[in-house]
Coordinates of C-alpha atoms in Angstrom, one line a residue:
M1 CA -15.3 0.4 22.3
R2 CA -16.7 3.9 21.6
D3 CA -13.9 4.7 19.2
V4 CA -14.7 1.6 17.1
L5 CA -18.5 2.0 17.0
F6 CA -18.7 5.1 14.7
P7 CA -16.4 3.8 12.0
V8 CA -18.1 0.4 12.0
A9 CA -21.6 2.1 11.8
S10 CA -20.3 4.2 8.9
V11 CA -19.1 1.2 7.0
A12 CA -22.5 -0.4 7.6
V13 CA -24.2 2.6 6.2
L14 CA -21.9 2.5 3.2
V15 CA -22.6 -1.2 2.6
L16 CA -26.4 -0.7 2.9
T17 CA -26.3 2.3 0.5
A18 CA -24.3 0.3 -2.0
A19 CA -26.7 -2.6 -1.8
G20 CA -29.6 -0.2 -2.2
I21 CA -28.0 1.3 -5.3
V22 CA -27.4 -2.0 -6.8
W23 CA -31.0 -3.0 -6.1
R24 CA -32.3 0.1 -7.7
A25 CA -30.0 0.0 -10.7
R26 CA -31.3 -3.5 -11.5
N27 CA -34.9 -2.2 -11.7
K28 CA -35.1 -0.9 -15.3
R29 CA -38.5 0.7 -14.7
W30 CA -37.3 2.7 -11.7
V31 CA -34.2 3.9 -13.7
H32 CA -36.5 4.9 -16.5
D33 CA -38.7 6.9 -14.1
A34 CA -35.7 8.5 -12.6
Q35 CA -34.5 9.6 -16.0
L36 CA -37.9 11.1 -16.7
A37 CA -37.8 12.9 -13.4
F38 CA -34.3 14.3 -14.2
N39 CA -35.5 15.4 -17.6
A40 CA -38.6 17.1 -16.2
Q41 CA -36.7 19.3 -13.8
P42 CA -33.0 19.3 -14.7
R43 CA -32.0 22.3 -12.5
L44 CA -34.0 21.1 -9.5
S45 CA -32.4 17.7 -9.8
L46 CA -29.0 19.3 -9.3
I47 CA -29.7 20.4 -5.8
L48 CA -29.3 17.1 -4.1
P49 CA -25.9 16.2 -5.7
V50 CA -24.5 19.7 -5.0
F51 CA -25.4 19.5 -1.4
L52 CA -24.1 15.9 -1.1
V53 CA -20.7 17.1 -2.6
L54 CA -20.6 19.9 -0.1
A55 CA -21.5 17.5 2.7
A56 CA -18.8 15.2 1.6
G57 CA -16.3 18.0 1.8
V58 CA -17.5 19.0 5.3
T59 CA -17.2 15.4 6.5
V60 CA -13.7 15.1 5.1
I61 CA -12.8 18.3 7.0
L62 CA -14.4 16.9 10.2
G63 CA -12.5 13.6 9.7
V64 CA -9.1 15.4 9.3
G65 CA -9.9 17.6 12.3
S66 CA -10.9 14.6 14.4
L67 CA -7.7 12.6 13.4
E68 CA -5.5 15.7 14.1
A69 CA -7.1 16.0 17.5
G70 CA -6.2 12.4 18.3
F71 CA -9.7 10.8 18.0
A72 CA -9.6 7.4 16.2
L73 CA -13.3 7.8 15.3
G74 CA -12.3 10.3 12.6
W75 CA -12.0 7.5 10.1
G76 CA -15.8 7.1 10.1
Y77 CA -16.1 10.6 8.5
F78 CA -14.2 9.5 5.4
V79 CA -16.5 6.6 4.9
L80 CA -19.5 8.9 5.2
A81 CA -18.0 11.2 2.6
L82 CA -17.5 8.2 0.3
D83 CA -21.1 7.3 0.9
A84 CA -22.2 10.7 -0.2
L85 CA -20.0 10.6 -3.3
L86 CA -21.4 7.1 -4.1
I87 CA -24.9 8.6 -4.2
V88 CA -23.7 11.4 -6.4
G89 CA -22.1 8.9 -8.7
F90 CA -25.3 7.0 -9.0
T91 CA -27.2 10.1 -9.8
V92 CA -24.7 11.0 -12.5
W93 CA -24.9 7.5 -13.9
I94 CA -28.7 7.8 -14.2
A95 CA -28.4 11.3 -15.7
R96 CA -25.8 10.3 -18.3
R97 CA -27.6 7.2 -19.6
P98 CA -29.0 7.4 -23.1
F99 CA -32.6 8.7 -22.9
P100 CA -35.0 5.8 -23.6
M101 CA -37.2 6.1 -26.7
D102 CA -40.6 4.7 -25.8

């Protein structure tokens, strides 16, 4: 039971993150404000994606280590890494959109 709980919770976090991203992406005003925030401090806006990519790498290493050690819960780490990369992808999507001309 314990071996199944962490991967299932990781998938639940991934689904909730994806739903939140879809919900935020449909709100044009929020996306516009996010673009303005990225434009205001472009270097500072890179800190979160860089740390998320590093965290994704660490969670993949933890997942591989857990699976090599014989723990089935290691699959949950891969889902958490995918979750971090999904957030980075959303951030890149916002940053790469054409800048709105008001």
